[in-house]
Amino acid sequence: MIDTPFTVSADLDLGTRVGSYLRSGDADVSIAEGQVPQALDNVTDRGVAFEVNAEEFLLHVPNGASFHVIGGKHIRYARNGVSDRDVALFLLGSAWGALCYQRGLLPLHASAVMHKGKVHAFTGQSGAGKSTLAAGLSQRGLDFFTDDVLIIDPARIEGSTASCFAGQKDMKLWEDALALTGVESHGPVRDEPDFKKHFAMPATTEEKGSGDLVSLTILKNENVRRDRDPIQIERVRGAQALKQLRESVYRMRYANAIMGRQALYTALARLIAAVHVQTFDRSMLKPQFDNSATAMRDWIQNFDQADG
Amino acid sequence: MAEVGASADSPPIEGITWLASFPKSGNTWTRVLLSNLIAPDGVDDDNFASLAGSISSNRSAFDAITGLPSSDLTDDEIDLLRPDYYRENAKVAAQRLFVKVHDGYHDNGAGDPIFPADCSFGAIYLVRHPFDVAVSYASHQGHTNYDKVVKQLNNADHIMAGGGKSQLRQRTLGWSGHYLSWHRQEDIPVLTVRYEDMLADTAACLKRMAEFLGLPEADEDVAIAHAVEESQFDKLQAKEARSGFRERPEKTERFFRAGRAGDGWNILSEEQREMLYTANRDVMEELNYTPEKAGREQA
């Protein structure tokens, strides 16, 4: 099985996050410093910091680098005075997401672990605790698979099998999450002083970059009922699952603008039909983390037994 | 990058109404009142407020609209994007937006106001006696360390959230700084409403808000009375006990705690009240907030 959905050649140090994508010679995608336009022609959608047309995507980070993604094959970046580290951060995030859509891939905003060869992913809004949970699970015996981005190839969803790819092999954790999970820092994410987010590599990391996705867990902290159970896992199906997963699409505005609403919903519907989708509602209070991480580890291990 | 959002020659028809306040000053109650007045069909056991619009510090909405991950940006970089973020919000909204704001009114690093006048309808500014705010704010944070909240209210650098937190950074500017920042600016029209006046005559305050907003309901006394009735504090408390309230911080027992004036005198020490009065005297006097309990009752 191929390990990455595409290959990349780059003229800057992208660190270890996408090591398996990198080639020294010919590759599907070239990344190079160059001239980036201020604006695009024939714009079909525009957000505060980005523009999209039929073939191109443009992103300007405030006080930072600019990125021009062309036809799913080229990423041009203008450094605008910032370091390799800061260029790579947004290149492997937003620009990478746009590149995936241009190539017909569906990136999900998800972190994941692998257990007995199967991928279990966690998705949710920014701040929902995806990375922290994946780190916690890797400290509890499951193998870390990807952080922040999980790439689905809609062409590789067949029946009850959905192939997926790791987007990032380094984890990004805030300092309090490092302390909570016991994962060691590999250095700050940004060169900006006082930015308290770090790269980290959990102790148990799966080297493989692809696998079969079997469960997608949507992280919640509904915090509504005062007398609720501390942990609630609930399977969701059909339209309900579609509604919940819609918010888990990586950079939804890009998806609509580049992939198109119809293609996006078709891909999501096929994904929902192929994998187990559920919500995981739990406390976000730190003293409760051990309970919730252990509960999810047990669920994954039992799922595997039931499934296999 | 081409200009996005509303331009000066094509202002939005409605724009955003900012519901601005230091925390725990009646902001949520105001949203509930306005919801029951203008969008009562959307209010049910699960939804206390049905107004379109969120909170200014909504991280996931910021990420969706800007296309950038706020968690990889510094708080100052996020502030550079916020004016255009709100413009885009106003531009794409199908209806009038009411956005809760606990930020003080201030500029970003580029010298632009975080809350742009060109996408704003106006601001309803809610203010509450700082002695009572201190008690309620401590409860909101899940503790009874009143020395800590007194310092927060008195601190012009007091911020909420930001960094790895679930909401964007909000610079409150402290209790006095918050009030002064919104009242010194002249770009966005402001209606100021005291929490104590809302308690004393809720209908009159709601009518003032409706008039400020240019709502047809301003002249409908029956609709106003109904909205007030549906937003009674004991009703909100009962509803929270029955169905929960999404905005309740997980550390606290309940969001709708007491809904009354005067706790600050019963709970804070004389020293804590003195510290608040000394630091906030000018604004308190402007609002007829006295340090004596008797004075409060006459206010």
Coordinates of C-alpha atoms in Angstrom, one line a residue:
Chain A
M1 CA 0.0 0.0 0.0
I2 CA 1.3 3.5 -0.8
D3 CA 2.2 5.4 2.3
T4 CA 1.5 9.0 1.2
P5 CA -1.3 10.4 -1.1
F6 CA 1.4 12.4 -3.1
T7 CA 5.1 13.1 -3.0
V8 CA 6.8 16.4 -2.5
S9 CA 10.1 18.1 -3.3
A10 CA 10.9 21.2 -1.3
D11 CA 13.7 23.9 -1.2
L12 CA 13.3 24.5 2.5
D13 CA 13.6 22.4 5.7
L14 CA 10.1 21.0 6.4
G15 CA 11.3 19.2 9.5
T16 CA 10.2 15.7 10.3
R17 CA 6.5 16.3 10.1
V18 CA 6.1 15.2 6.5
G19 CA 9.3 13.2 6.0
S20 CA 7.6 10.3 4.2
Y21 CA 6.3 12.7 1.5
L22 CA 9.7 14.2 0.6
R23 CA 11.7 13.2 -2.5
S24 CA 15.0 14.7 -3.6
G25 CA 14.2 14.5 -7.2
D26 CA 10.9 14.3 -9.2
A27 CA 7.8 14.5 -7.1
D28 CA 4.1 15.1 -7.6
V29 CA 4.3 18.5 -5.9
S30 CA 7.1 21.1 -5.9
I31 CA 7.5 23.6 -3.1
A32 CA 9.8 26.6 -3.8
E33 CA 10.4 30.2 -2.8
G34 CA 9.3 32.6 -5.5
Q35 CA 7.1 35.5 -6.4
V36 CA 3.6 35.4 -4.9
P37 CA 0.9 37.6 -6.3
Q38 CA -0.9 40.1 -4.1
A39 CA -4.3 39.0 -5.5
L40 CA -5.8 36.5 -7.9
D41 CA -7.8 37.0 -11.0
N42 CA -11.3 35.6 -11.5
V43 CA -11.7 35.0 -7.8
T44 CA -14.5 32.6 -6.9
D45 CA -14.3 32.9 -3.2
R46 CA -12.5 35.1 -0.8
G47 CA -12.0 35.0 3.0
V48 CA -10.2 37.5 5.2
A49 CA -6.8 36.1 4.4
F50 CA -7.3 33.9 1.3
E51 CA -8.6 33.9 -2.2
V52 CA -9.5 31.1 -4.5
N53 CA -10.1 30.7 -8.2
A54 CA -10.6 27.7 -10.5
E55 CA -6.9 26.7 -10.4
E56 CA -5.2 28.7 -7.7
F57 CA -5.2 29.4 -4.0
L58 CA -3.6 32.4 -2.3
L59 CA -2.9 33.0 1.4
H60 CA -1.4 35.9 3.2
V61 CA -0.5 35.3 6.9
P62 CA -0.6 38.6 8.8
N63 CA 3.0 39.9 9.2
G64 CA 4.1 36.6 7.8
A65 CA 4.7 34.5 4.7
S66 CA 2.4 34.3 1.6
F67 CA 1.5 31.2 -0.3
H68 CA 0.4 30.5 -3.8
V69 CA -0.9 27.0 -4.5
I70 CA -1.3 26.2 -8.1
G71 CA -3.2 23.3 -9.7
G72 CA -2.4 20.8 -7.0
K73 CA 1.2 20.7 -8.2
H74 CA 3.1 23.7 -7.0
I75 CA 3.3 25.8 -3.9
R76 CA 5.2 29.0 -4.2
Y77 CA 6.0 30.9 -1.0
A78 CA 7.2 34.4 -0.3
R79 CA 9.1 34.4 3.0
N80 CA 8.5 38.1 3.8
G81 CA 11.3 38.0 6.4
V82 CA 10.1 35.1 8.5
S83 CA 12.1 31.9 9.4
D84 CA 11.9 28.4 7.8
R85 CA 10.0 27.3 10.9
D86 CA 7.3 29.9 10.5
V87 CA 7.0 29.3 6.8
A88 CA 6.8 25.6 7.3
L89 CA 4.1 25.9 9.9
F90 CA 1.6 27.6 7.6
L91 CA 2.8 25.8 4.5
L92 CA 2.1 22.4 6.2
G93 CA -1.2 23.7 7.6
S94 CA -3.5 26.0 5.5
A95 CA -1.5 25.7 2.2
W96 CA -1.2 22.0 2.5
G97 CA -5.0 21.8 3.1
A98 CA -5.7 23.8 -0.1
L99 CA -3.2 21.6 -2.0
C100 CA -5.2 18.5 -0.9
Y101 CA -8.5 19.9 -2.1
Q102 CA -6.9 20.8 -5.4
R103 CA -5.8 17.2 -5.7
G104 CA -9.3 15.9 -4.9
L105 CA -8.4 14.8 -1.4
L106 CA -10.4 15.4 1.7
P107 CA -8.3 16.6 4.7
L108 CA -10.1 16.3 8.1
H109 CA -9.3 18.4 11.1
A110 CA -8.3 15.3 13.1
S111 CA -5.7 13.6 15.2
A112 CA -5.5 9.8 15.2
V113 CA -3.9 6.8 16.8
M114 CA -3.3 3.3 15.4
H115 CA -4.2 0.1 17.1
K116 CA -3.6 -3.3 15.6
G117 CA -3.2 -1.8 12.2
K118 CA -6.4 0.2 12.3
V119 CA -6.7 4.0 12.5
H120 CA -9.0 5.7 15.1
A121 CA -9.4 9.4 14.6
F122 CA -10.6 12.2 16.8
T123 CA -12.1 15.3 15.4
G124 CA -13.7 18.5 16.7
Q125 CA -13.4 22.2 16.7
S126 CA -10.2 24.1 17.4
G127 CA -9.5 23.6 21.1
A128 CA -11.6 20.5 21.4
G129 CA -8.7 18.5 22.7
K130 CA -7.8 16.3 19.6
S131 CA -4.0 16.5 20.0
T132 CA -4.1 16.2 23.8
L133 CA -6.3 13.0 23.6
A134 CA -4.0 11.5 20.9
A135 CA -1.0 12.2 23.1
G136 CA -2.7 10.8 26.1
L137 CA -3.6 7.6 24.3
S138 CA -0.1 7.2 23.0
Q139 CA 1.1 7.3 26.7
R140 CA -1.5 4.6 27.4
G141 CA -0.2 2.1 24.9
L142 CA -1.7 3.1 21.5
D143 CA 0.4 4.3 18.7
F144 CA 0.3 7.9 17.6
F145 CA -0.6 8.2 13.9
T146 CA -1.2 11.8 12.9
D147 CA -1.8 15.2 14.4
D148 CA -4.2 18.0 13.2
V149 CA -4.7 16.6 9.7
L150 CA -6.0 13.2 8.5
I151 CA -6.2 12.9 4.8
I152 CA -9.0 10.9 3.2
D153 CA -8.8 9.9 -0.5
P154 CA -12.5 9.8 -1.6
A155 CA -11.4 7.5 -4.5
R156 CA -10.2 5.0 -1.9
I157 CA -13.4 4.6 0.0
E158 CA -14.7 1.2 -0.9
G159 CA -17.6 -0.3 0.9
S160 CA -16.7 -0.5 4.6
T161 CA -13.0 0.4 4.0
A162 CA -11.7 4.0 4.0
S163 CA -8.0 4.4 3.4
C164 CA -6.5 7.4 5.1
F165 CA -3.1 9.1 5.4
A166 CA -1.2 10.9 8.1
G167 CA -1.0 14.6 7.5
Q168 CA 1.6 15.5 10.2
K169 CA 3.9 13.2 12.0
D170 CA 4.9 15.7 14.7
M171 CA 2.4 16.7 17.3
K172 CA 1.7 20.3 18.3
L173 CA 0.8 20.7 22.0
W174 CA 0.4 23.7 24.3
E175 CA 2.5 23.7 27.4
D176 CA -0.4 22.8 29.7
A177 CA -1.1 19.8 27.4
L178 CA 2.5 18.7 27.6
A179 CA 2.3 18.8 31.4
L180 CA -1.0 16.9 31.3
T181 CA 0.1 14.1 29.0
G182 CA 3.8 13.9 30.0
V183 CA 4.9 14.2 26.4
E184 CA 8.3 15.8 25.8
S185 CA 8.7 19.0 23.8
H186 CA 10.9 19.0 20.7
G187 CA 11.0 22.8 20.5
P188 CA 8.6 25.7 20.0
V189 CA 6.2 25.8 17.1
R190 CA 6.8 29.4 16.4
D191 CA 9.9 31.6 16.5
E192 CA 7.8 34.3 18.2
P193 CA 8.8 34.8 21.8
D194 CA 6.3 33.7 24.5
F195 CA 4.4 31.4 22.0
K196 CA 3.7 28.5 24.3
K197 CA 3.0 25.8 21.8
H198 CA 5.5 23.0 21.1
F199 CA 6.3 20.3 18.7
A200 CA 6.3 16.9 20.4
M201 CA 6.7 13.3 19.5
P202 CA 4.9 10.8 21.7
A203 CA 6.7 7.8 23.0
T204 CA 4.8 5.3 20.9
T205 CA 4.6 6.5 17.3
E206 CA 3.4 4.4 14.4
E207 CA 5.9 4.9 11.5
K208 CA 3.4 3.9 8.8
G209 CA 1.7 6.9 7.1
S210 CA -1.4 5.2 5.9
G211 CA -4.0 2.7 7.1
D212 CA -7.6 1.9 7.2
L213 CA -9.7 4.3 9.1
V214 CA -12.3 2.4 11.3
S215 CA -13.6 5.0 13.7
L216 CA -14.1 8.7 13.8
T217 CA -14.8 10.2 17.2
I218 CA -16.2 13.7 17.4
L219 CA -15.0 15.4 20.7
K220 CA -17.5 17.3 22.7
N221 CA -17.8 19.1 25.9
E222 CA -21.5 19.9 25.9
N223 CA -21.4 20.8 29.6
V224 CA -25.1 21.3 29.6
R225 CA -26.5 18.9 32.1
R226 CA -25.3 19.5 35.6
D227 CA -26.0 15.9 36.6
R228 CA -24.7 14.3 33.4
D229 CA -22.6 11.1 33.3
P230 CA -19.0 12.1 33.4
I231 CA -18.3 10.3 30.0
Q232 CA -20.8 9.7 27.3
I233 CA -20.1 7.9 24.0
E234 CA -22.9 7.9 21.5
R235 CA -22.9 6.5 18.0
V236 CA -24.3 8.9 15.3
R237 CA -25.4 7.9 11.9
G238 CA -26.8 9.3 8.6
A239 CA -27.8 13.0 8.5
Q240 CA -26.9 13.5 12.2
A241 CA -23.4 12.2 11.5
L242 CA -23.1 14.3 8.4
K243 CA -24.1 17.4 10.3
Q244 CA -21.6 16.7 13.1
L245 CA -18.7 15.8 10.7
R246 CA -19.2 18.9 8.5
E247 CA -17.5 21.0 11.2
S248 CA -14.6 18.6 11.1
V249 CA -13.6 19.3 7.5
Y250 CA -10.2 21.0 7.5
R251 CA -10.7 24.6 6.5
M252 CA -14.3 24.2 5.4
R253 CA -14.3 27.4 3.4
Y254 CA -11.5 26.1 1.2
A255 CA -13.4 22.8 0.8
N256 CA -16.5 24.5 -0.5
A257 CA -14.5 26.8 -2.7
I258 CA -12.1 24.4 -4.2
M259 CA -13.7 20.9 -4.0
G260 CA -17.2 22.2 -4.4
R261 CA -20.1 21.6 -2.0
Q262 CA -21.6 18.6 -3.9
A263 CA -18.3 16.7 -4.1
L264 CA -17.6 17.4 -0.5
Y265 CA -20.9 16.1 0.8
T266 CA -20.7 13.1 -1.5
A267 CA -17.3 12.2 0.0
L268 CA -18.5 12.8 3.6
A269 CA -21.6 10.6 3.0
R270 CA -19.4 7.8 1.7
L271 CA -17.0 8.1 4.6
I272 CA -19.9 8.0 7.1
A273 CA -21.1 4.8 5.5
A274 CA -17.7 3.2 5.7
V275 CA -16.6 4.0 9.3
H276 CA -18.0 4.0 12.8
V277 CA -18.9 7.6 13.7
Q278 CA -19.6 8.6 17.3
T279 CA -19.5 11.6 19.7
F280 CA -17.4 11.5 22.9
D281 CA -18.7 14.0 25.5
R282 CA -16.5 14.4 28.5
S283 CA -15.2 16.8 31.0
M284 CA -12.4 19.2 30.0
L285 CA -11.3 19.7 33.6
K286 CA -7.7 18.5 33.9
P287 CA -8.3 16.2 36.9
Q288 CA -10.7 14.3 34.7
F289 CA -8.3 13.8 31.8
D290 CA -7.0 10.4 33.1
N291 CA -10.5 9.0 33.3
S292 CA -11.5 10.2 29.8
A293 CA -8.3 9.1 28.1
T294 CA -8.5 5.7 29.8
A295 CA -12.1 5.3 28.8
M296 CA -11.3 6.1 25.1
R297 CA -8.3 3.7 25.2
D298 CA -10.6 0.9 26.5
W299 CA -13.2 1.7 23.9
I300 CA -10.7 1.4 21.1
Q301 CA -9.3 -1.8 22.4
N302 CA -12.8 -3.3 22.8
F303 CA -13.8 -2.0 19.4
D304 CA -10.9 -3.8 18.0
Q305 CA -11.8 -7.1 19.7
A306 CA -15.4 -6.8 18.6
D307 CA -14.4 -5.9 15.1
G308 CA -11.7 -8.4 14.7
Chain B
M1 CA -4.8 41.0 -1.4
A2 CA -7.9 42.7 -2.7
E3 CA -10.0 44.5 -0.1
V4 CA -12.6 42.3 1.5
G5 CA -15.6 43.1 3.6
A6 CA -17.7 46.2 3.6
S7 CA -16.2 49.4 2.2
A8 CA -16.9 52.9 3.3
D9 CA -19.2 53.6 0.3
S10 CA -21.3 50.4 0.8
P11 CA -21.9 50.0 4.5
P12 CA -24.0 47.0 5.6
I13 CA -27.7 47.7 6.0
E14 CA -27.9 46.3 9.4
G15 CA -24.4 45.9 10.7
I16 CA -23.4 44.3 14.0
T17 CA -24.9 45.4 17.4
W18 CA -22.2 44.8 20.0
L19 CA -23.5 43.8 23.4
A20 CA -20.5 45.1 25.3
S21 CA -19.8 44.7 29.0
F22 CA -17.2 43.7 31.5
P23 CA -18.0 40.0 32.4
K24 CA -21.0 39.4 34.7
S25 CA -22.8 42.6 34.1
G26 CA -26.1 41.5 32.5
N27 CA -24.9 40.7 29.0
T28 CA -26.5 37.2 28.9
W29 CA -29.7 38.5 30.5
T30 CA -29.8 41.2 27.8
R31 CA -29.5 38.7 25.0
V32 CA -32.3 36.6 26.6
L33 CA -34.5 39.7 26.9
L34 CA -33.9 40.7 23.3
S35 CA -34.4 37.2 22.1
N36 CA -37.8 36.9 23.8
L37 CA -38.7 40.3 22.3
I38 CA -37.7 39.9 18.7
A39 CA -37.1 36.2 18.1
P40 CA -39.3 34.3 20.7
D41 CA -39.9 31.3 18.3
G42 CA -36.2 30.3 18.7
V43 CA -36.3 30.2 22.5
D44 CA -37.0 26.8 24.0
D45 CA -35.6 24.6 26.7
D46 CA -32.3 24.1 24.9
N47 CA -31.9 27.7 23.7
F48 CA -32.0 30.6 26.1
A49 CA -31.2 33.1 23.4
S50 CA -32.1 33.0 19.8
L51 CA -30.4 36.2 18.4
A52 CA -28.1 35.7 15.5
G53 CA -24.5 36.3 16.4
S54 CA -22.0 34.8 18.7
I55 CA -19.2 36.2 21.0
S56 CA -16.4 38.3 19.7
S57 CA -13.9 35.7 20.9
N58 CA -15.3 32.7 19.1
R59 CA -12.2 30.8 18.0
S60 CA -13.8 28.3 15.6
A61 CA -15.7 31.0 13.8
F62 CA -12.6 33.1 13.4
D63 CA -10.7 30.1 12.0
A64 CA -13.6 29.3 9.5
I65 CA -13.9 32.9 8.2
T66 CA -10.3 33.9 8.0
G67 CA -9.1 30.5 6.7
L68 CA -6.2 30.6 9.2
P69 CA -5.6 28.5 12.4
S70 CA -5.8 30.9 15.3
S71 CA -4.0 28.4 17.4
D72 CA -0.9 28.9 15.3
L73 CA -1.1 32.7 15.4
T74 CA 0.0 34.9 18.3
D75 CA -2.8 36.9 20.1
D76 CA -1.4 40.1 18.5
E77 CA -1.5 38.5 15.0
I78 CA -5.1 37.5 15.6
D79 CA -6.0 41.0 16.5
L80 CA -4.6 42.2 13.1
L81 CA -7.2 40.1 11.4
R82 CA -10.1 40.8 13.7
P83 CA -11.5 44.0 12.1
D84 CA -11.8 42.2 8.7
Y85 CA -13.1 39.1 10.4
Y86 CA -16.0 41.1 11.9
R87 CA -16.6 42.9 8.5
E88 CA -16.8 39.5 6.8
N89 CA -19.2 38.3 9.5
A90 CA -21.5 41.3 8.9
K91 CA -21.2 41.0 5.1
V92 CA -22.2 37.3 4.9
A93 CA -24.9 37.5 7.6
A94 CA -28.5 37.0 6.4
Q95 CA -29.8 39.0 9.4
R96 CA -28.9 41.4 12.0
L97 CA -26.1 40.2 14.3
F98 CA -25.8 40.7 18.0
V99 CA -22.3 40.0 19.2
K100 CA -21.4 39.7 22.8
V101 CA -18.1 41.5 23.6
H102 CA -16.1 41.4 26.8
D103 CA -13.1 43.1 25.1
G104 CA -12.5 46.7 25.9
Y105 CA -12.6 49.0 22.8
H106 CA -9.1 49.2 21.5
D107 CA -6.9 49.2 18.5
N108 CA -4.7 46.4 17.1
G109 CA -1.0 46.7 16.3
A110 CA -1.8 48.3 12.9
G111 CA -3.7 51.1 14.6
D112 CA -7.1 49.9 13.5
P113 CA -10.0 49.5 16.0
I114 CA -10.7 45.8 16.6
F115 CA -14.4 46.6 16.3
P116 CA -14.8 48.6 13.0
A117 CA -17.5 51.3 12.9
D118 CA -18.1 50.6 9.2
C119 CA -19.7 47.2 10.0
S120 CA -21.3 48.3 13.3
F121 CA -24.9 49.4 14.0
G122 CA -24.1 50.4 17.5
A123 CA -23.3 49.1 21.0
I124 CA -25.5 48.4 24.0
Y125 CA -23.2 48.8 26.9
L126 CA -24.2 47.0 30.1
V127 CA -22.6 48.0 33.4
R128 CA -22.9 46.8 36.9
H129 CA -21.6 47.9 40.3
P130 CA -18.1 46.6 40.6
F131 CA -18.7 45.2 44.1
D132 CA -21.3 42.9 42.7
V133 CA -19.3 42.2 39.6
A134 CA -16.4 41.0 41.8
V135 CA -18.6 38.4 43.6
S136 CA -20.2 37.1 40.4
Y137 CA -16.9 37.0 38.5
A138 CA -15.3 34.9 41.2
S139 CA -18.2 32.5 41.1
H140 CA -17.9 32.4 37.3
Q141 CA -14.3 31.4 37.7
G142 CA -15.2 28.7 40.2
H143 CA -13.6 30.1 43.3
T144 CA -14.2 32.5 46.2
N145 CA -10.8 34.2 46.1
Y146 CA -12.1 37.7 46.1
D147 CA -8.7 39.3 46.5
K148 CA -7.9 37.8 43.1
V149 CA -10.9 39.2 41.3
V150 CA -10.5 42.6 42.9
K151 CA -7.0 42.7 41.4
Q152 CA -8.5 41.6 38.0
L153 CA -11.1 44.3 38.0
N154 CA -8.4 46.9 39.0
N155 CA -5.9 45.7 36.5
A156 CA -5.9 47.6 33.1
D157 CA -3.9 44.6 31.7
H158 CA -6.4 42.0 32.7
I159 CA -7.1 39.6 29.9
M160 CA -9.4 36.7 29.3
A161 CA -8.5 33.5 27.4
G162 CA -6.1 33.6 24.4
G163 CA -3.1 31.4 23.8
G164 CA -4.2 27.8 24.0
K165 CA -7.6 28.6 25.5
S166 CA -10.8 27.8 23.7
Q167 CA -11.6 31.5 23.1
L168 CA -9.5 34.2 21.6
R169 CA -7.7 36.7 23.8
Q170 CA -9.9 39.5 25.2
R171 CA -8.2 42.5 26.7
T172 CA -10.7 43.8 29.2
L173 CA -8.7 46.8 30.2
G174 CA -10.0 46.4 33.8
W175 CA -13.4 47.5 35.0
S176 CA -12.9 51.2 34.6
G177 CA -10.8 50.9 31.5
H178 CA -13.5 48.8 29.9
Y179 CA -16.2 51.4 30.5
L180 CA -14.0 54.3 29.5
S181 CA -12.7 52.7 26.4
W182 CA -16.3 52.2 25.0
H183 CA -17.4 55.6 26.1
R184 CA -14.4 57.6 24.9
Q185 CA -14.7 56.3 21.3
E186 CA -17.1 58.3 19.1
D187 CA -17.3 56.0 16.0
I188 CA -19.9 53.5 17.3
P189 CA -23.1 54.9 18.9
V190 CA -23.5 53.5 22.5
L191 CA -26.5 53.1 24.7
T192 CA -25.5 52.6 28.3
V193 CA -27.7 50.5 30.6
R194 CA -27.0 49.9 34.3
Y195 CA -27.7 46.4 35.5
E196 CA -29.3 47.9 38.7
D197 CA -31.8 49.8 36.5
M198 CA -32.6 46.6 34.6
L199 CA -33.4 45.0 37.9
A200 CA -35.5 48.0 39.1
D201 CA -37.5 48.4 35.8
T202 CA -36.7 45.7 33.3
A203 CA -39.4 46.8 30.9
A204 CA -38.3 50.4 30.7
C205 CA -34.7 49.3 30.0
L206 CA -35.8 46.9 27.3
K207 CA -37.9 49.6 25.7
R208 CA -34.9 51.9 25.7
M209 CA -32.8 49.2 24.0
A210 CA -35.5 48.5 21.4
E211 CA -35.8 52.3 20.7
F212 CA -32.0 52.5 20.3
L213 CA -32.1 49.5 17.9
G214 CA -35.0 51.0 15.9
L215 CA -37.1 48.0 16.6
P216 CA -40.8 48.1 15.8
E217 CA -41.4 46.3 19.1
A218 CA -40.3 49.4 21.0
D219 CA -43.9 50.6 20.9
E220 CA -45.4 47.2 21.7
D221 CA -45.9 47.2 25.5
V222 CA -47.5 43.8 25.5
A223 CA -44.6 42.2 23.7
I224 CA -42.1 43.9 26.0
A225 CA -44.0 42.8 29.1
H226 CA -44.1 39.2 27.7
A227 CA -40.3 39.3 27.0
V228 CA -39.7 40.5 30.5
E229 CA -41.9 37.8 32.0
E230 CA -40.2 35.1 30.0
S231 CA -36.8 36.4 31.1
Q232 CA -37.4 36.5 34.8
F233 CA -34.3 35.3 36.7
D234 CA -36.1 32.6 38.6
K235 CA -37.4 31.2 35.3
L236 CA -33.9 31.2 33.8
Q237 CA -32.6 29.5 37.0
A238 CA -35.3 26.8 36.8
K239 CA -34.6 26.3 33.1
E240 CA -30.8 25.9 33.8
A241 CA -31.6 23.4 36.6
R242 CA -33.9 21.5 34.2
S243 CA -32.0 21.6 30.9
G244 CA -28.5 23.1 31.6
F245 CA -26.9 26.1 30.0
R246 CA -24.2 25.7 27.3
E247 CA -22.3 28.8 28.4
R248 CA -21.9 27.7 32.0
P249 CA -18.1 27.3 32.7
E250 CA -17.5 23.8 33.7
K251 CA -15.9 24.8 37.0
T252 CA -19.0 26.5 38.2
E253 CA -22.2 25.0 39.7
R254 CA -24.6 27.2 37.8
F255 CA -24.4 30.2 35.4
F256 CA -27.5 32.0 36.7
R257 CA -26.3 32.4 40.2
A258 CA -28.2 35.1 42.1
G259 CA -29.3 37.9 39.7
R260 CA -29.5 40.5 42.4
A261 CA -27.7 43.6 43.6
G262 CA -26.0 43.9 46.9
D263 CA -23.9 40.7 47.3
G264 CA -20.8 42.8 47.0
W265 CA -21.5 44.4 50.4
N266 CA -22.4 41.2 52.1
I267 CA -19.5 39.1 50.8
L268 CA -16.5 41.3 50.1
S269 CA -14.4 42.6 53.0
E270 CA -14.2 46.3 53.7
E271 CA -10.6 46.3 52.5
Q272 CA -11.6 44.7 49.2
R273 CA -14.4 47.2 48.7
E274 CA -12.0 50.0 49.5
M275 CA -9.5 48.7 46.9
L276 CA -12.2 48.7 44.3
Y277 CA -13.5 52.1 45.2
T278 CA -10.0 53.7 45.2
A279 CA -9.1 52.3 41.8
N280 CA -12.5 52.9 40.1
R281 CA -13.8 56.0 41.9
D282 CA -14.2 58.3 38.9
V283 CA -16.2 55.9 36.8
M284 CA -18.2 54.8 39.8
E285 CA -19.2 58.4 40.5
E286 CA -20.1 59.0 36.9
L287 CA -22.5 56.0 37.2
N288 CA -23.8 57.0 40.6
Y289 CA -22.3 53.9 42.1
T290 CA -21.4 54.7 45.7
P291 CA -19.3 52.6 48.1
E292 CA -21.9 52.6 50.8
K293 CA -24.7 50.1 50.7
A294 CA -27.3 52.8 51.6
G295 CA -26.1 54.8 48.6
R296 CA -26.5 51.8 46.4
E297 CA -30.1 51.3 47.4
Q298 CA -30.9 54.9 46.5
A299 CA -29.1 54.7 43.2

